[in-house]
Amino acid sequence: MATAHTIDPTQVLTLDEPLTLDSGQTLPGVEIAYETHGRLNAAKDNAILICHALTGDHHVVSDHPLTGKPGWWVRMVGPGKPIDTDRYFIICANVIGSCMGSTGPASLAPDGDPWAMRFPVITIRDMVRGHVALLDSLGIDTLHAVVGGSMGGMQTLSLAANFPERARAVLVLASTARHSAQNIGFHELGRQAIMADNSWREGDYYGFEDSPEKGLAVARMAAHITYLSEEGLTKKFGRRLQDRSEKTFGFDADFQIESYLRYQGISFSNRFDANSYLYITRAMDYFDLAEEHGGRLANAFRRSKARFCLVSFDTDWLYPTSASRTVVQALNAAGKPVSFVELSAPYGHDSFLLDVPALDRVVAGFLG
């Protein structure tokens, strides 16, 4: 079915057959970059699949190869941690459409040139099809659990709905079953910032010295605001000035928050591909689990035999608690075992990535 090779510590799976997509198109030569941690037991029933968010990747524990920073969930995953690698075999795969090893718009098409905007539009369910192909290659029929936050939570819900036999437990953090008009609007702002950059060149910027870094930086700045809370921003920055005692009466970064957002934008553009940002945000905007199942969300979970846990955060205005409650109500309507908790944290949407001890207890308790 597939062949694999290793680029330490990343492993890369190459699918033998083209991947059929929701658009009706097929994607040939798909590569899926992933990492594993812990040991798969003889019964192959201790595996946990972790699904990453929009700007994440498979480096859930290992240092990022471009930034050198620790893995994005190293505080949660490891020996003796809530997702315990002494007990579980952890898998985290980079989604298709991304730029961190899995096939995306920067990858080479069959003609030897980058896909660029010829890359087919993908969906969250297409990403999950890639994950399932990876599980098949590892000989894992049923996961102990699938876990994800934000866009990772969308993948988690999609796997539970569309491949109901593949997971016994489903943990969804700070996520939603579909994007709201506001969510889509913020993404469109970012996409337009990228496409308005003269260096975007209709997506054909590969091979040029310059790329749409400025547009991508603005897209990241706008999105990053949605990941934070007003409380957190006020506490961290307030209206404090950056390295000065008085306003400049110009357009330098007078305020600390301005400097912070500019830094976030620049650093992100150094590690992420602009076209990938276009494709992944479009996949998130298309996500509507009820629409996929006849217009009723409860229908999505009818065939599932998993137990579910959903976690929201009281300061998350990107995917507020109401979005999680909608999923919980659908699971109740479908007669599925589900637990739900809203946690208090000052960090906004990013709370699931940060130090929230109550979340650690929920994760460890549910998985155990």
PDB file of N, CA and C in Angstrom, residues 180-191 285:
ATOM      1  N   SER A 180     -17.964  29.806  11.875  1.00  0.00           N
ATOM      2  CA  SER A 180     -18.966  30.859  11.830  1.00  0.00           C
ATOM      3  C   SER A 180     -18.597  31.868  10.743  1.00  0.00           C
ATOM      4  N   ALA A 181     -19.520  32.780  10.451  1.00  0.00           N
ATOM      5  CA  ALA A 181     -19.232  33.852   9.491  1.00  0.00           C
ATOM      6  C   ALA A 181     -18.052  34.696   9.971  1.00  0.00           C
ATOM      7  N   GLN A 182     -17.962  34.916  11.291  1.00  0.00           N
ATOM      8  CA  GLN A 182     -16.846  35.698  11.829  1.00  0.00           C
ATOM      9  C   GLN A 182     -15.527  34.969  11.610  1.00  0.00           C
ATOM     10  N   ASN A 183     -15.509  33.652  11.862  1.00  0.00           N
ATOM     11  CA  ASN A 183     -14.298  32.860  11.624  1.00  0.00           C
ATOM     12  C   ASN A 183     -13.850  32.973  10.166  1.00  0.00           C
ATOM     13  N   ILE A 184     -14.804  32.789   9.257  1.00  0.00           N
ATOM     14  CA  ILE A 184     -14.493  32.868   7.827  1.00  0.00           C
ATOM     15  C   ILE A 184     -13.996  34.263   7.471  1.00  0.00           C
ATOM     16  N   GLY A 185     -14.603  35.286   8.068  1.00  0.00           N
ATOM     17  CA  GLY A 185     -14.195  36.654   7.780  1.00  0.00           C
ATOM     18  C   GLY A 185     -12.759  36.930   8.164  1.00  0.00           C
ATOM     19  N   PHE A 186     -12.337  36.482   9.336  1.00  0.00           N
ATOM     20  CA  PHE A 186     -10.944  36.678   9.742  1.00  0.00           C
ATOM     21  C   PHE A 186      -9.989  35.950   8.804  1.00  0.00           C
ATOM     22  N   HIS A 187     -10.359  34.745   8.385  1.00  0.00           N
ATOM     23  CA  HIS A 187      -9.500  34.007   7.452  1.00  0.00           C
ATOM     24  C   HIS A 187      -9.414  34.713   6.101  1.00  0.00           C
ATOM     25  N   GLU A 188     -10.543  35.242   5.643  1.00  0.00           N
ATOM     26  CA  GLU A 188     -10.527  35.936   4.358  1.00  0.00           C
ATOM     27  C   GLU A 188      -9.650  37.179   4.432  1.00  0.00           C
ATOM     28  N   LEU A 189      -9.674  37.874   5.549  1.00  0.00           N
ATOM     29  CA  LEU A 189      -8.779  39.017   5.734  1.00  0.00           C
ATOM     30  C   LEU A 189      -7.326  38.591   5.528  1.00  0.00           C
ATOM     31  N   GLY A 190      -6.954  37.484   6.144  1.00  0.00           N
ATOM     32  CA  GLY A 190      -5.585  36.997   6.001  1.00  0.00           C
ATOM     33  C   GLY A 190      -5.252  36.586   4.585  1.00  0.00           C
ATOM     34  N   ARG A 191      -6.187  35.898   3.932  1.00  0.00           N
ATOM     35  CA  ARG A 191      -5.921  35.466   2.556  1.00  0.00           C
ATOM     36  C   ARG A 191      -5.763  36.665   1.629  1.00  0.00           C
ATOM     37  N   ASP A 285     -12.538  26.765   6.699  1.00  0.00           N
ATOM     38  CA  ASP A 285     -13.779  27.477   6.401  1.00  0.00           C
ATOM     39  C   ASP A 285     -14.834  26.553   5.787  1.00  0.00           C
TER      40      ASP A 285
END
